[in-house]
Amino acid sequence: MKKKIISSIYHLYVNQRLSSRFCVVGAARREYTNTTFREKIYADLLERLPNCDKKRAQEVCQLFAYSRGDLRDVSTFKYLKAVLSRIDAKWGVCTNKLFYLAVSPHLFEIIFKNMALVGLNTPCGGALGWTRMLIEKPFGKDTASARTLFKLLAKYFKEEQLYLIDHYAVKEIIQAILHFRFSNNLFERSWDRSSIERIDIRLLETIGVEDRGSFYDTVGALQDVGQNHLLQMLAAVTMDTPRANEQYMTRTARAECIEKLKAWTLQDIKKYTFRARYKGYADITGVAPHSQAETYFKLQTELTHPSWREVPLMLEAGKRCAENKKEIVVTFKHPSLCVACTPQNHIHNRVVFSMTPQDKITIYFWTKVPGFEKKLEERAFHFFLYEHPEKTQYVEEYAEIIFNCLIGDQGMFVSQREIMAQWRFSDPLGKAWKKNIVPLAEYAPDTDEARVASEYIGKKLEPRELQKDIAFIGLGKMGANLSRRMMDYGWRVAGYNRSREKTDALAREGLIPAYTLRDVILHLPKKKIVWLMVPAGKAIDEILFRKGGLVSFLKKGDVVIDGGNSFYKDTIRRAKKLRKRGIQFLDAGVSGGPEGVRQGACFMVGGEKKYFEATEKIFYDMASRNGYAFFSGAGAGHFAKMVHNGIEYGMMQAIAEGFTILKKAQFKPSLIRIADVYNHGSVIESRLIAWLKEAFETYGEDLKNISGSVDQLGEGAWAAQTARAMSIAHNVITEAVRFRQRSKKHPSYTGKVLSALRHKFGGHDVFLQ
């Protein structure tokens, strides 16, 4: 009341947001008269807002009245109803009533029951008036108690009467985030996993628990701010656009976002959470002797939503930290094409939403330093929400809370659905921490010790370092761009290609040229690592095992990686032969096409785990973020890629057939526009649809110069053959393969679409001669 409500009523009064018929009736046990109550209100207001207008402060105090009684006694509520009825009579209206509970949650049940017994839980004006209940968190202490609370509320109130407070949902910066995103077209189209690398949300305070020991010790930092405030902040920055402007749609969008937080496993809790308390906390009055309450925590999580999958979300909060830092930092990925960047200088744009020391939005960007050299420097745009940053904590937030409750806008209040989703996320953490699954660390107050100790959270440990020397054999489209990618990342790359023109071209970009297999090996250090990027089949056996082939120049412990689309049974055979010579062998299925591998592709790696772990740094540097995985067993990587390509055949066939239907439809729709709309939120949104749109834009919707006969490299046929041998249905893949075979004699528009797609993602020659 003293800290939040009185000053907020004053703020509403001076901003002319209160009705001319407005009063506040306080109900409690203390011995006050109306006069002494108003004197206390005035003193509390001056203490909280020492620079307030004294005349207006006196006017505000006259809006207050007092009704004494024990809230556990029904007679208190009979008297309160009589007080309110006298106000109705004085004003000559049936007044709307807003009840605000500044009490311990254990009193809720008796208060609700007593209100109902005297009829204070229902409006006196029927459909023309309202009675509303404004309730502060905590909403239970776990999922079970929250469910009990909502059953209790449902017994006495309708949902439209309930206004549940999380004041962070009302904060100006949170509202600014929603409008920054949804009222502008500046960032929202890139506001997802395609462009954003990570999101950090922090609520760090220099203050401690002080005189709140008995309360704080029952909740800890996680329940105090993590289960609620941090998740409201997270929802604001990651929720989908509300489907309509109605208030309940905003609440629905927040709830849907929180519900998509990844469920905790015990292993994840051990790996991705950290908790600590500051030294001296145990000596605070009210803290239990063997307390396990944390005053600081940090955790990494993610959303399962397709737009945010695998984007690290870092949530951090703490007391007695070195500085006040309340902010959301959205970090964007390093640009795929960056002018003046270097491999050692990965740059990131950031958007920072700050609450302290001022409410502001800052956009960090990079630009060239004036002068002759191509050097970049970071610059910033700052937008301050207030021209005058001086404001008193909670006043504006609670003024908005009360005002929105008065006008009946529930959009800024949390719903039961949100609260239950928050508990489902935090309950497993609380239970695991109570069992000391994550040991409670200690940190010196007013320092960054806790933050330093938790730095491992969210950091992907890079694989062990290798001597950065590698040879590429095969410098076609894929091999050439893989070589360029590795050179970008500081690798010393030697290369050999059957036709020396391609080798010479890459030599001008920094590749060490070699014109025989023997020469390419001589350019490597003692431990040789060779990447094969040549067509599947006999060509690989020739390079490896012929007289004077690659194995003639390799020794025990050297590494061969087959990055081509080899049939997995051939891979198993080759691995056995190389193992006899002590040569380490890995198979790597590569997906992404020539342009994709330049920016970071997807790798499916098979072989022995110890060989993979010793060379993981290669895949770490080659792949997109989280774009590689190991599968145990020689041939497992190529098997995964074979199935991938079989799926690809089926998907492409379905797209090609669908667009043929559209092409010949009576409506004559624009195929470019169809492809565009399919790729904006539809179920079939994909890179394939995007590539097809590009093909239509480049070659025309008739695809006149594209061949209707479709080539294939065999992977789809291998997938169908393997499925047949395993007695697994393979109709879609088999029919897609057969279509390509038939297209040699019977070219068609469907074939043109397939050929156009193959050209766009794989660079295949598909043009009519």
GROMACS .gro file of N, CA and C in nm, residues 191 196 198-200 237 308 328-332 349-353:
model
   51
  191TRP      N    1   1.305  -1.145  -3.735
  191TRP     CA    2   1.302  -1.165  -3.590
  191TRP      C    3   1.274  -1.311  -3.560
  196ILE      N    4   1.862  -1.442  -3.577
  196ILE     CA    5   1.900  -1.415  -3.438
  196ILE      C    6   1.980  -1.532  -3.382
  198ARG      N    7   2.114  -1.543  -3.041
  198ARG     CA    8   2.084  -1.573  -2.901
  198ARG      C    9   2.008  -1.455  -2.841
  199ILE      N   10   1.943  -1.482  -2.727
  199ILE     CA   11   1.872  -1.378  -2.653
  199ILE      C   12   1.912  -1.390  -2.506
  200ASP      N   13   1.956  -1.279  -2.447
  200ASP     CA   14   1.993  -1.275  -2.305
  200ASP      C   15   1.895  -1.185  -2.231
  237VAL      N   16   0.947  -1.072  -2.619
  237VAL     CA   17   1.047  -1.064  -2.725
  237VAL      C   18   1.040  -1.180  -2.823
  308TRP      N   19   1.200  -2.042  -3.343
  308TRP     CA   20   1.302  -2.015  -3.241
  308TRP      C   21   1.382  -2.138  -3.203
  328ILE      N   22   1.709  -0.682  -2.194
  328ILE     CA   23   1.698  -0.792  -2.289
  328ILE      C   24   1.791  -0.759  -2.404
  329VAL      N   25   1.882  -0.850  -2.434
  329VAL     CA   26   1.979  -0.830  -2.543
  329VAL      C   27   1.951  -0.933  -2.652
  330VAL      N   28   1.913  -0.885  -2.768
  330VAL     CA   29   1.889  -0.971  -2.884
  330VAL      C   30   2.011  -0.960  -2.975
  331THR      N   31   2.084  -1.070  -2.989
  331THR     CA   32   2.208  -1.071  -3.067
  331THR      C   33   2.183  -1.139  -3.201
  332PHE      N   34   2.217  -1.070  -3.308
  332PHE     CA   35   2.197  -1.123  -3.441
  332PHE      C   36   2.322  -1.199  -3.488
  349ASN      N   37   2.515  -0.760  -3.493
  349ASN     CA   38   2.423  -0.652  -3.457
  349ASN      C   39   2.350  -0.692  -3.330
  350ARG      N   40   2.311  -0.592  -3.252
  350ARG     CA   41   2.237  -0.619  -3.128
  350ARG      C   42   2.125  -0.517  -3.113
  351VAL      N   43   2.015  -0.561  -3.058
  351VAL     CA   44   1.910  -0.470  -3.013
  351VAL      C   45   1.896  -0.492  -2.862
  352VAL      N   46   1.911  -0.385  -2.785
  352VAL     CA   47   1.908  -0.396  -2.639
  352VAL      C   48   1.791  -0.314  -2.586
  353PHE      N   49   1.705  -0.381  -2.509
  353PHE     CA   50   1.593  -0.316  -2.442
  353PHE      C   51   1.632  -0.303  -2.295
   0.00000   0.00000   0.00000
